[in-house]
Coordinates of C-alpha atoms in Angstrom, one line a residue:
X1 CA -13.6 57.6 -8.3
X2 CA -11.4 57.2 -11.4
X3 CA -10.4 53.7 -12.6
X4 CA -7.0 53.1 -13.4
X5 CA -4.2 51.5 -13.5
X6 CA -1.7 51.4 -10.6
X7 CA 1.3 49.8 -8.4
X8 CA 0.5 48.1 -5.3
X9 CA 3.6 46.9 -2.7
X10 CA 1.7 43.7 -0.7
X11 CA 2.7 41.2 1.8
X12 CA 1.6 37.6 1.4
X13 CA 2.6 34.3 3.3
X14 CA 2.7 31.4 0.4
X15 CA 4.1 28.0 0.5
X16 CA 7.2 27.2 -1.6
X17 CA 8.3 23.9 -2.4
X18 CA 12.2 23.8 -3.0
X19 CA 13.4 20.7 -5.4
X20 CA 14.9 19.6 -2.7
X21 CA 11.6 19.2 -0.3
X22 CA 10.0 17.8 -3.0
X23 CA 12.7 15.8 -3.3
X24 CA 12.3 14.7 0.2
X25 CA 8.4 14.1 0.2
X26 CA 9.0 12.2 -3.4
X27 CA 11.8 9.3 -1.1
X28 CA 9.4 8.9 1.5
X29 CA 6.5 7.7 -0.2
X30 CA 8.8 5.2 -2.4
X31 CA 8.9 1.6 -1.2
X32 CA 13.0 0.0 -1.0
X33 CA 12.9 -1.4 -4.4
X34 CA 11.5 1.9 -6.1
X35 CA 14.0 3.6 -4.0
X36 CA 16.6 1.4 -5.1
X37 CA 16.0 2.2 -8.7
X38 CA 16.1 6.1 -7.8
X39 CA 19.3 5.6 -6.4
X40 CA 20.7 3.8 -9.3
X41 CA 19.9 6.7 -11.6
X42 CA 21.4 9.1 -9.3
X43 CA 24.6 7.0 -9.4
X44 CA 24.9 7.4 -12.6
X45 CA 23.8 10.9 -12.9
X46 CA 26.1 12.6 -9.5
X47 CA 29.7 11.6 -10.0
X48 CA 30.3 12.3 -6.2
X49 CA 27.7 9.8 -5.0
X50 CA 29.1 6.4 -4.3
X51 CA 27.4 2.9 -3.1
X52 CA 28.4 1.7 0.2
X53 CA 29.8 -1.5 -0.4
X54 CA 30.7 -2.5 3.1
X55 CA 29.0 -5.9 4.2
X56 CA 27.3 -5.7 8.1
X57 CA 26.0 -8.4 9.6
X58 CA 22.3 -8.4 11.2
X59 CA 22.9 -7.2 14.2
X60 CA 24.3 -4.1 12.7
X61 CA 23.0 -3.0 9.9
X62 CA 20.5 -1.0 11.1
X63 CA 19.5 1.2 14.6
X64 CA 17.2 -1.3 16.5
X65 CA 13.8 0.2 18.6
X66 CA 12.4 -1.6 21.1
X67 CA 9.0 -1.0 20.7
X68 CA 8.5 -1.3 24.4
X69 CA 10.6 1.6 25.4
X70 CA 9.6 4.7 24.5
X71 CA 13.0 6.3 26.0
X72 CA 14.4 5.3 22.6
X73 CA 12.0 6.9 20.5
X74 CA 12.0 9.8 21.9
X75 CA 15.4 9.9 21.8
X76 CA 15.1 9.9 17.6
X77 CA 16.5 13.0 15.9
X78 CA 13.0 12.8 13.8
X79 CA 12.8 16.7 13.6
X80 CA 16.2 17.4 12.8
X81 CA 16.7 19.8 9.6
X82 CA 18.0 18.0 6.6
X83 CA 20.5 20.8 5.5
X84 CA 22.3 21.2 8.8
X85 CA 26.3 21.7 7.5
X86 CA 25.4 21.3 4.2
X87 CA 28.1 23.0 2.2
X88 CA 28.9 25.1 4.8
X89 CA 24.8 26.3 5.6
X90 CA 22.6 26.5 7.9
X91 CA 19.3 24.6 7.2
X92 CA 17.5 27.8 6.4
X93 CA 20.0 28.5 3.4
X94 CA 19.1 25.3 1.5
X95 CA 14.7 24.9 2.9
X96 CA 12.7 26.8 3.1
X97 CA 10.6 24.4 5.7
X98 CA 11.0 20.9 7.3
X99 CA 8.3 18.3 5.3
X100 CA 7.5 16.8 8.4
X101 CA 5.9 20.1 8.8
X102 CA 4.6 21.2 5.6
X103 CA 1.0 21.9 5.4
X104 CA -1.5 22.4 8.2
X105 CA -4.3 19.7 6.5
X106 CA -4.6 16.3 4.7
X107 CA -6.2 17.9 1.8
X108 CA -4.2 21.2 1.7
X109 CA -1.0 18.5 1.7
X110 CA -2.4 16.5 -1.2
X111 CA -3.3 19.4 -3.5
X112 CA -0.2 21.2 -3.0
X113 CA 2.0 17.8 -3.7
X114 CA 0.0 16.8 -7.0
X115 CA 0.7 20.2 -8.4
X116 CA 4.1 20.1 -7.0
X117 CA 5.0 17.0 -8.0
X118 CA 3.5 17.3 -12.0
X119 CA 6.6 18.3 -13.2
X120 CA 8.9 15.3 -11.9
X121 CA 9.7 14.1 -15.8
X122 CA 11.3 10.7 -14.2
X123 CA 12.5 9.7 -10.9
X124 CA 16.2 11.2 -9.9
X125 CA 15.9 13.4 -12.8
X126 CA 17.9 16.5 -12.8
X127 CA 20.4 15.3 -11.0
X128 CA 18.5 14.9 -7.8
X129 CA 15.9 17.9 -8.5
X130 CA 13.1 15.9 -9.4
X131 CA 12.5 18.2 -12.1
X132 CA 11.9 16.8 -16.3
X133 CA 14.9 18.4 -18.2
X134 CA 12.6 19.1 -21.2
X135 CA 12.7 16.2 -23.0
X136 CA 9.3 14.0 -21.8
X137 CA 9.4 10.3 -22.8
X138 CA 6.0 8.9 -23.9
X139 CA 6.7 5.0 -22.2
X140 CA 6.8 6.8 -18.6
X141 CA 3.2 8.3 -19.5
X142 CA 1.7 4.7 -20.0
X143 CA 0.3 2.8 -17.8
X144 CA 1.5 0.1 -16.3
X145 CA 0.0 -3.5 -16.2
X146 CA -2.3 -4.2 -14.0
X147 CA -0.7 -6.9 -11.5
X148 CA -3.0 -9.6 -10.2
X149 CA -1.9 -8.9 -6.4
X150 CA -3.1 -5.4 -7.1
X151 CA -6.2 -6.7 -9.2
X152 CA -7.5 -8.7 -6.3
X153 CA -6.3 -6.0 -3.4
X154 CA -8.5 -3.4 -5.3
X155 CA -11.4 -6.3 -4.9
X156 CA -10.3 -6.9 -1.1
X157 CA -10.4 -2.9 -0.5
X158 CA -13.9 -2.5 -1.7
X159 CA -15.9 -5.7 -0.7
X160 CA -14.4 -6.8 2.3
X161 CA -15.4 -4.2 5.1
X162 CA -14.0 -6.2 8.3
X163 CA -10.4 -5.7 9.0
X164 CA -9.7 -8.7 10.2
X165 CA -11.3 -10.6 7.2
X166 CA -9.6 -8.4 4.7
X167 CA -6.0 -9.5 6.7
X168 CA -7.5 -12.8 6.3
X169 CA -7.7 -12.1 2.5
X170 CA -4.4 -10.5 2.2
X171 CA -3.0 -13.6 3.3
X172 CA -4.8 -15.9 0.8
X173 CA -3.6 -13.6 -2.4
X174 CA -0.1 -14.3 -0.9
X175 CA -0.9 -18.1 -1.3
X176 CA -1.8 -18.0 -4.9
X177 CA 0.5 -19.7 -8.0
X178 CA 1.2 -18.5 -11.0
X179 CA -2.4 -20.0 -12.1
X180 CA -4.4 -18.7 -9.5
X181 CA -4.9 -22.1 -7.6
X182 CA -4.7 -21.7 -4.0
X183 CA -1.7 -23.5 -2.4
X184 CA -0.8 -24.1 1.2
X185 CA -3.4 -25.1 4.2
X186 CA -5.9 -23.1 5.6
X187 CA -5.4 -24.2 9.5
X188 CA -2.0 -23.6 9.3
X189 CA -3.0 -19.8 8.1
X190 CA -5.8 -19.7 10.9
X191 CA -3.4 -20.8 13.5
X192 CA -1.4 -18.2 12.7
X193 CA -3.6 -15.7 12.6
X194 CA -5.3 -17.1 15.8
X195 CA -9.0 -17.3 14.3
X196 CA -11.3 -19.7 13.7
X197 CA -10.5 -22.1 10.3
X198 CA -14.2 -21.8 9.7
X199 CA -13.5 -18.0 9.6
X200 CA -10.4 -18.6 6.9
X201 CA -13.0 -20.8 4.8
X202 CA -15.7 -18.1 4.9
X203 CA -13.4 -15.1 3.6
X204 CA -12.7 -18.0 1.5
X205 CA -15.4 -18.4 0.0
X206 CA -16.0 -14.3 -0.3
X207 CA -12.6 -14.0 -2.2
X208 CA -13.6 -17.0 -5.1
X209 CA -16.1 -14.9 -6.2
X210 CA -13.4 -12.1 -7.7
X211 CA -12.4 -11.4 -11.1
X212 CA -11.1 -13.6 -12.5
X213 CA -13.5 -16.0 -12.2
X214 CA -11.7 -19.2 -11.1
X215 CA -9.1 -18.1 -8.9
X216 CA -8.4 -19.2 -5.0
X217 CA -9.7 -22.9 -6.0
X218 CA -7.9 -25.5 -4.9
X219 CA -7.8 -28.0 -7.4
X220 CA -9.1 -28.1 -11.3
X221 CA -12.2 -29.0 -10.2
X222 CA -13.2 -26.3 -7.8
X223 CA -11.9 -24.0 -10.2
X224 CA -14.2 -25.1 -13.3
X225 CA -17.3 -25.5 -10.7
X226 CA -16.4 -21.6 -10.0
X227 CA -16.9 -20.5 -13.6
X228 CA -20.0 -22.7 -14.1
X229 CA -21.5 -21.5 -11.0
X230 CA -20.6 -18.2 -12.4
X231 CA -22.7 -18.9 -15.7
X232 CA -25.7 -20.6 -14.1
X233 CA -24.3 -23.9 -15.4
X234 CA -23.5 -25.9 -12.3
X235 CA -26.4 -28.2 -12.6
X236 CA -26.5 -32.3 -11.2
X237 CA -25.5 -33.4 -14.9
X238 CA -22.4 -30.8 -14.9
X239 CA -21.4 -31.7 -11.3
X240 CA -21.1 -35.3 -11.9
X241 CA -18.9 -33.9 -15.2
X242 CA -16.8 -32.5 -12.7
X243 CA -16.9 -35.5 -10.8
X244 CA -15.6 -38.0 -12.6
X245 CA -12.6 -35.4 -14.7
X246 CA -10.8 -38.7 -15.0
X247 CA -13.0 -40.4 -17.7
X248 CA -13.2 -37.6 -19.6
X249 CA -9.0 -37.5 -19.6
X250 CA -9.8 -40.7 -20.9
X251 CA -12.1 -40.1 -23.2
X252 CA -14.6 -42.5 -21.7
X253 CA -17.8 -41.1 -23.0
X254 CA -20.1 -44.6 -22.5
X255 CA -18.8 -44.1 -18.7
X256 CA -19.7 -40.4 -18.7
X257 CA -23.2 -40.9 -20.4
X258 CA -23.7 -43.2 -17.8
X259 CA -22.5 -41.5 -14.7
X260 CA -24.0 -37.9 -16.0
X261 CA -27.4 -39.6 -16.8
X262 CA -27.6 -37.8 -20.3
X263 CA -27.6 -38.6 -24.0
X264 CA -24.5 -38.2 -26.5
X265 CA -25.7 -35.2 -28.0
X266 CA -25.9 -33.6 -24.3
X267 CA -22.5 -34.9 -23.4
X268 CA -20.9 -33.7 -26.4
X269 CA -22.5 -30.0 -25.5
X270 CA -21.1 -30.2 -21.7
X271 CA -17.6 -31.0 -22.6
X272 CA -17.5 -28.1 -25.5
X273 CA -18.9 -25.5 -22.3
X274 CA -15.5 -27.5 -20.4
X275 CA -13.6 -26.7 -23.1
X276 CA -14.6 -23.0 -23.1
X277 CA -13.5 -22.3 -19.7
X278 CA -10.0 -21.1 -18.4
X279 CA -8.3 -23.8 -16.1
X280 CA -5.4 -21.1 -15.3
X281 CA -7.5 -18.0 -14.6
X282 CA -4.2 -16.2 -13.4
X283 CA -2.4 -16.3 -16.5
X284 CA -3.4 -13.3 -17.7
X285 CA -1.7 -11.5 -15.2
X286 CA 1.9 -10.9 -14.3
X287 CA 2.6 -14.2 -12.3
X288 CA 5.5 -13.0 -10.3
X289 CA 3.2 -10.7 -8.2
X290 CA 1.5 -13.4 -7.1
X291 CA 4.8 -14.3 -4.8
X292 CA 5.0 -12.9 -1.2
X293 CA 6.3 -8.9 -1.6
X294 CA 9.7 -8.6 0.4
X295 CA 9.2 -6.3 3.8
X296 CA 10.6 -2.9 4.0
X297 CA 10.5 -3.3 8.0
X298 CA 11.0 -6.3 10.1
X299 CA 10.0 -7.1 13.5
X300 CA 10.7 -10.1 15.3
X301 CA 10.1 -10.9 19.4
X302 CA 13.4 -11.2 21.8
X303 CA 14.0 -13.7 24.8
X304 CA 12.3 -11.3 27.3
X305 CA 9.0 -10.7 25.4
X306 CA 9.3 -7.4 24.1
X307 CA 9.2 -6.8 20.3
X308 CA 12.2 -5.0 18.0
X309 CA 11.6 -3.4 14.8
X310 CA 14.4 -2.5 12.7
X311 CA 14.8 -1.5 8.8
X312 CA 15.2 -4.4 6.0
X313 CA 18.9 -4.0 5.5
X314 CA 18.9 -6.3 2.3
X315 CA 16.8 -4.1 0.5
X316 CA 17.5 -0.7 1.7
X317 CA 20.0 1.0 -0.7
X318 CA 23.1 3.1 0.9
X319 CA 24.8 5.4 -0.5
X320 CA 28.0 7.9 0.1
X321 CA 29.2 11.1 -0.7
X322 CA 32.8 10.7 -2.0
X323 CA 34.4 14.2 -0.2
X324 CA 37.8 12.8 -1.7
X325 CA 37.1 13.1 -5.1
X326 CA 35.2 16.5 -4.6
X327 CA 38.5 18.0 -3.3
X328 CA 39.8 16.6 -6.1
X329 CA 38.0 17.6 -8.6
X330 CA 37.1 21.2 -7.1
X331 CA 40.8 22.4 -6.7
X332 CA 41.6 21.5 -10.4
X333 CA 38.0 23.0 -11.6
X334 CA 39.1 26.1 -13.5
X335 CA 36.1 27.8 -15.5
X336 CA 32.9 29.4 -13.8
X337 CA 30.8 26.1 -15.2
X338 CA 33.3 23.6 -13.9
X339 CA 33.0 25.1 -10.4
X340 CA 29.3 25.6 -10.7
X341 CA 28.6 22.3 -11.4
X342 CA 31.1 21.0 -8.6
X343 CA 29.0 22.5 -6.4
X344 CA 26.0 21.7 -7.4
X345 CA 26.7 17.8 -7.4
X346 CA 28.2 18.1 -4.1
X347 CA 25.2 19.9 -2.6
X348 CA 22.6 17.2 -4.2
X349 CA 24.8 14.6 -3.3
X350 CA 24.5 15.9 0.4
X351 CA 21.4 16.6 0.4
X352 CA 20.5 13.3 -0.9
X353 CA 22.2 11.3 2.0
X354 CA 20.5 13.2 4.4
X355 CA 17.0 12.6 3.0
X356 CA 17.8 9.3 2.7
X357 CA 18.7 9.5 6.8
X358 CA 15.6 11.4 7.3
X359 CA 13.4 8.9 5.4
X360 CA 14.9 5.9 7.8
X361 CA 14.6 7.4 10.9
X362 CA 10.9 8.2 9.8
X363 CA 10.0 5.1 8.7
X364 CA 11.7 3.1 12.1
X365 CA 9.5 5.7 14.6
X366 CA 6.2 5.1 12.4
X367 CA 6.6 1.4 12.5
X368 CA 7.5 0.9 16.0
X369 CA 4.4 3.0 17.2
X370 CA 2.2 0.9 15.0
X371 CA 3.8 -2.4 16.9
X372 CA 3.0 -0.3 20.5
X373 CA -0.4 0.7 19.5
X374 CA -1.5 -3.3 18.0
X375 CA 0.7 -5.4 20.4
X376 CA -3.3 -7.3 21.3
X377 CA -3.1 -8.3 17.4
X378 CA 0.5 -9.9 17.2
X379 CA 0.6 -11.5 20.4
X380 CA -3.5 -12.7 20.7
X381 CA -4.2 -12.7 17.1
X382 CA -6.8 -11.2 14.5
X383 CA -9.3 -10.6 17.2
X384 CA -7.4 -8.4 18.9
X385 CA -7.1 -5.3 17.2
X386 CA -7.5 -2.1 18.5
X387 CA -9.1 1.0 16.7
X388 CA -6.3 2.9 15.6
X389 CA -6.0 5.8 12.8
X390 CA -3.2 8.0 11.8
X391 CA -4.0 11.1 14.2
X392 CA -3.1 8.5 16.8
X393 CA 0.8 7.4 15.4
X394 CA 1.1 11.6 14.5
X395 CA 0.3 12.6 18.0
X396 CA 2.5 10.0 19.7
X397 CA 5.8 10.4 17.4
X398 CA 5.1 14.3 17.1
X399 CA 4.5 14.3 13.5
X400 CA 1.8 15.5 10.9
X401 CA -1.0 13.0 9.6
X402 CA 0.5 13.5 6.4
X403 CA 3.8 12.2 7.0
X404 CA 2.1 9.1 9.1
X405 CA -0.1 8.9 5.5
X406 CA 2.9 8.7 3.0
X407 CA 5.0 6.4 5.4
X408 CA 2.6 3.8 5.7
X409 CA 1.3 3.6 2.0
X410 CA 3.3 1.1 -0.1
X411 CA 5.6 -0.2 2.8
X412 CA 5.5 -3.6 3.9
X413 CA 6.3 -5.2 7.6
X414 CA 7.3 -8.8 8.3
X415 CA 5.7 -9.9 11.3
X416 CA 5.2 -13.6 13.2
X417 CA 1.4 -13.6 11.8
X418 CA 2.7 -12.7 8.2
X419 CA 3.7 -9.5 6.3
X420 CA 1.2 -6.9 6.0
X421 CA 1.0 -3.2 4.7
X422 CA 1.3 -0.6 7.0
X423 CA -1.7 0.7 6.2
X424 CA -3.5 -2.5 7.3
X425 CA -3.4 -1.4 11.1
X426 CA -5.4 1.4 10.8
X427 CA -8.7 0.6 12.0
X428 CA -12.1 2.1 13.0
X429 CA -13.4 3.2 16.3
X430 CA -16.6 2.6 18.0
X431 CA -16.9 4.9 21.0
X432 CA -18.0 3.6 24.7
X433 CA -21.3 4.1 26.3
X434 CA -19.4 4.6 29.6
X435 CA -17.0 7.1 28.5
X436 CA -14.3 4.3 28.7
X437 CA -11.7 3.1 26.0
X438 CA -13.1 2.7 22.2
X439 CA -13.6 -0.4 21.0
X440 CA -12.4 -1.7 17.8
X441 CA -14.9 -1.5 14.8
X442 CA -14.1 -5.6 14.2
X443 CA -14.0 -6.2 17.7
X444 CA -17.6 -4.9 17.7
X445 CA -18.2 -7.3 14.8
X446 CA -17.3 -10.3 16.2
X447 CA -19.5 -9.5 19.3
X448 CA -22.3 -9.0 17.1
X449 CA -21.7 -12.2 15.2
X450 CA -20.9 -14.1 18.7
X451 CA -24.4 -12.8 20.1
X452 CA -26.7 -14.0 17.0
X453 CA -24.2 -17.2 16.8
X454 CA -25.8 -17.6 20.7
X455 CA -29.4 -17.1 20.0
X456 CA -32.1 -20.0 20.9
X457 CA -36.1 -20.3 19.2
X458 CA -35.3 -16.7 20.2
X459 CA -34.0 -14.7 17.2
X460 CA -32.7 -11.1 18.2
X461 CA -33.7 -7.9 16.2
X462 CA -31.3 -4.9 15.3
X463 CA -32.6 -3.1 18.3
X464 CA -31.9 -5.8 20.7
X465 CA -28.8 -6.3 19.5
X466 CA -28.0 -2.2 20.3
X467 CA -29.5 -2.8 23.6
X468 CA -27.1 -5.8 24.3
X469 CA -24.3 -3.9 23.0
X470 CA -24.9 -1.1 24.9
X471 CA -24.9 -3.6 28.6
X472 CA -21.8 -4.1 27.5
X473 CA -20.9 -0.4 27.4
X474 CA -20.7 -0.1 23.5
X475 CA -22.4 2.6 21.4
X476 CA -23.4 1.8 18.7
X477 CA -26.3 2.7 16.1
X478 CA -29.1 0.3 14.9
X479 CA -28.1 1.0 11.3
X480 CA -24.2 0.5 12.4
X481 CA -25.5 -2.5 13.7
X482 CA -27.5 -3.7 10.4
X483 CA -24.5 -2.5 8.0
X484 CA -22.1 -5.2 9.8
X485 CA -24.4 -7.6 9.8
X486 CA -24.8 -7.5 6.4
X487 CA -21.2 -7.1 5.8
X488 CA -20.8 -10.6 7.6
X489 CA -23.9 -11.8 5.3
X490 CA -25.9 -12.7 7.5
X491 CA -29.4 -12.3 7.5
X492 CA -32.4 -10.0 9.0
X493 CA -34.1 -11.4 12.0
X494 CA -36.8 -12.0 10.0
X495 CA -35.0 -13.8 7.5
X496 CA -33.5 -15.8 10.5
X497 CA -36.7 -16.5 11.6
X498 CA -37.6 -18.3 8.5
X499 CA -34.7 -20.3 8.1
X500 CA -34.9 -21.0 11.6
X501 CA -39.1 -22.3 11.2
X502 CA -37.7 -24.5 8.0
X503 CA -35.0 -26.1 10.1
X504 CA -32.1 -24.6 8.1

């Protein structure tokens, strides 16, 4: 058989991603304010996009879901196409597919953004393209500092394996000053949250031994005592330093000799180690993260018990297309360009207000499913919440994981136990030994902890814990079991035994 060149005629499926749908997928992963700064460059980019100045009050600035009635959501035009009556279209002329729709898999989604979404040069670029117009500027390519909300988040994510605790920790980063000192009181937090204050003091505890070293202390004190502790340097002498901070203020060293039981020359080598700490451990950081982030949803309860979610309509930007000035504008355009141009301002502009449509609507269903799906953890607290992951929103609101994914990263709720990230309700399941409901991976924990919390002179092993568990119609592993219990650090049953033999 010769080998040759030749010309082949094939038929292939392939995904392509318009400007526009990128577009669309760019908006709904932004949070209000990065929206807000989008917006602003398109404003100054489309001269036939317009702010909507109009003031509402609360009750209308936004469509309202009861999260109790499921009539309304599914009454949501989630799936409708963007383009419908765009320019005179159909939403085939404009899209070539929906995004809700996009990609059959997570990981198909995520590879097929990232190269998608490589060329975006800045953000409203193009004129609402999305694409870089040639001309890359270096400062967008740097990174940004590191925040120290984000800094101790990162910390939060990877140590803290309990969802509840890590809520619990959430909340203490929000109660940090621009130090790093911990401010507010811890029973009012564990009131709110419903938990046990000696819970609060043992995530605590867990959190003041981040980077940096020193923060969540509550006073000057606790905060050197971290950073000595840190070092290996907290000894009796250095503790009744820390003590008695008000003769060294005064520079009374007889007093401190005394009180510290050491010599000058050993004084004089604790204060310079003082010295050489950081009382402000914060101040590295940007000190205006360390404020509570403003909500891109809020939910609040009404007179008959039932909870509504609706958008934050101080933070989310509107925007109009100004049809006026297009008539305008068009009728006197005279060259090819001029009319070109037109056209294509109005079509972004239109396209831009119906994303932005698209994005709320999304947004509103996602949240309000979340409420449905944890209403245990806002009306009994911390303790209550159920296993949930984002197969379980997508199947209820008819959307793909990958919409449920980019909605809930970076967007904030205000809630009656505090303002947390979407993301935070997403929890693990553990499944039922009698085929029943799942049960919540920190539910499972806190039966775990209640059960060795209970023991007598007898101490219970892994596998009678797994036995107990399993009366109680949950399956779970030995090693599941051993993995939270070390996550909750708390010892073997051998190490138990000990402590319990030595009176501990």
């Amino acid at each position: 058989m010769a080998i040759g060149p030749r010309l082949d005629i094939r038929q292939t499926q392939s995904l392509v991603m318009t400007p526009q749908l990128q577009q669309a997928i760019k908006l709904l992963q932004l949070s209000n304010f990065e929206l807000t700064a989008f917006i602003d460059q398109e404003l100054e980019r489309n001269p036939l996009l317009e702010r909507e100045e109009t003031e509402r009050g609360p009750e209308s600035a936004e469509p309202k879901v009861d999260a109790t009635d499921l009539a309304v959501l599914d009454s949501a035009p989630a799936e409708a196409p963007l383009l419908d009556g765009m320019d005179g279209g159909s939403a085939e002329d404009g899209m070539d597919v929906d995004y809700d729709n996009t990609f059959n898999n997570d990981s198909a989604s995520d590879a097929v953004q990232d190269e998608s979404l490589s060329q975006w040069g800045n953000v409203g670029g193009g004129g609402g393209q999305g694409f870089d117009d040639g001309e890359s500027n270096l400062e967008q390519m740097v990174a940004g500092d590191i925040t120290l909300r984000d800094h101790l988040a990162a910390q939060v994510n990877v140590d803290i394996l309990d969802p509840a605790d890590r809520l619990i920790a959430l909340h203490l980063i929000e109660m940090l000053d621009e130090a790093g000192y911990l401010i507010g009181d811890l029973g009012e937090l564990a009131e709110r949250l419903n938990c046990p204050v000696e819970r609060v003091e043992a995530v605590l505890k867990r959190v003041q031994g981040f980077d940096p070293v020193g923060v969540f202390a509550r006073s000057l004190k606790e905060c050197l005592g971290l950073q000595l502790a840190e070092k290996n340097r907290l000894d009796p002498a250095m503790q009744a330093l820390l003590d008695n901070l008000e003769l060294l203020a005064r520079r009374d060293l007889p007093g401190l000799m005394k009180v510290c039981g050491v010599d000058a020359e050993d004084l004089a080598e604790m204060i310079g180690e003082i010295k050489a700490l950081d009382p402000k451990p914060a101040l590295a950081f940007d000190h205006i993260v360390a404020q509570p982030v403003t909500p891109d949803v809020l939910m609040r309860r009404t007179q008959d018990g039932s909870w509504v979610v609706e958008l934050n309509s101080d933070t989310l930007p509107r925007v109009l297309v100004n049809t006026r000035y297009y008539s305008k504008i068009a009728g006197a355009a005279r060259s090819k360009d001029d009319k070109t141009y037109i056209s294509e301002r109005f079509q972004s502009a239109n396209w831009l207000v119906k994303s932005l449509h698209q994005r709320a609507t999304t947004i509103l269903k996602v949240a309000t499913e979340i409420v449905r799906q944890q209403d245990g953890f806002f009306r009994l607290g911390v303790q209550h919440l159920r296993p949930l992951v984002l197969r379980d929103i997508a199947t209820a609101i008819s959307m793909h994981e990958s919409t449920v994914s980019r909605v809930t990263s970076n967007k904030y709720m205000a809630t009656p136990r505090g303002i947390y990230e979407l993301k935070y309700f997403f929890t693990q399941a553990i499944g039922s030994a009698d085929g029943g409901d799942a049960h919540s991976a920190e539910a499972v924990r806190h039966r775990i902890k209640a059960l060795i919390d209970a023991e007598g002179k007898s101490v219970l092993s892994d596998d009678s814990i797994v036995d107990a568990l399993k009366a109680e119609g949950i399956d779970i592993a030995r090693r599941t079991v051993a993995k939270y219990r070390e996550a909750m650090n708390i010892g073997s049953s051998v190490q138990r035994r000990r402590e319990k033999s030595l009176g501990m």
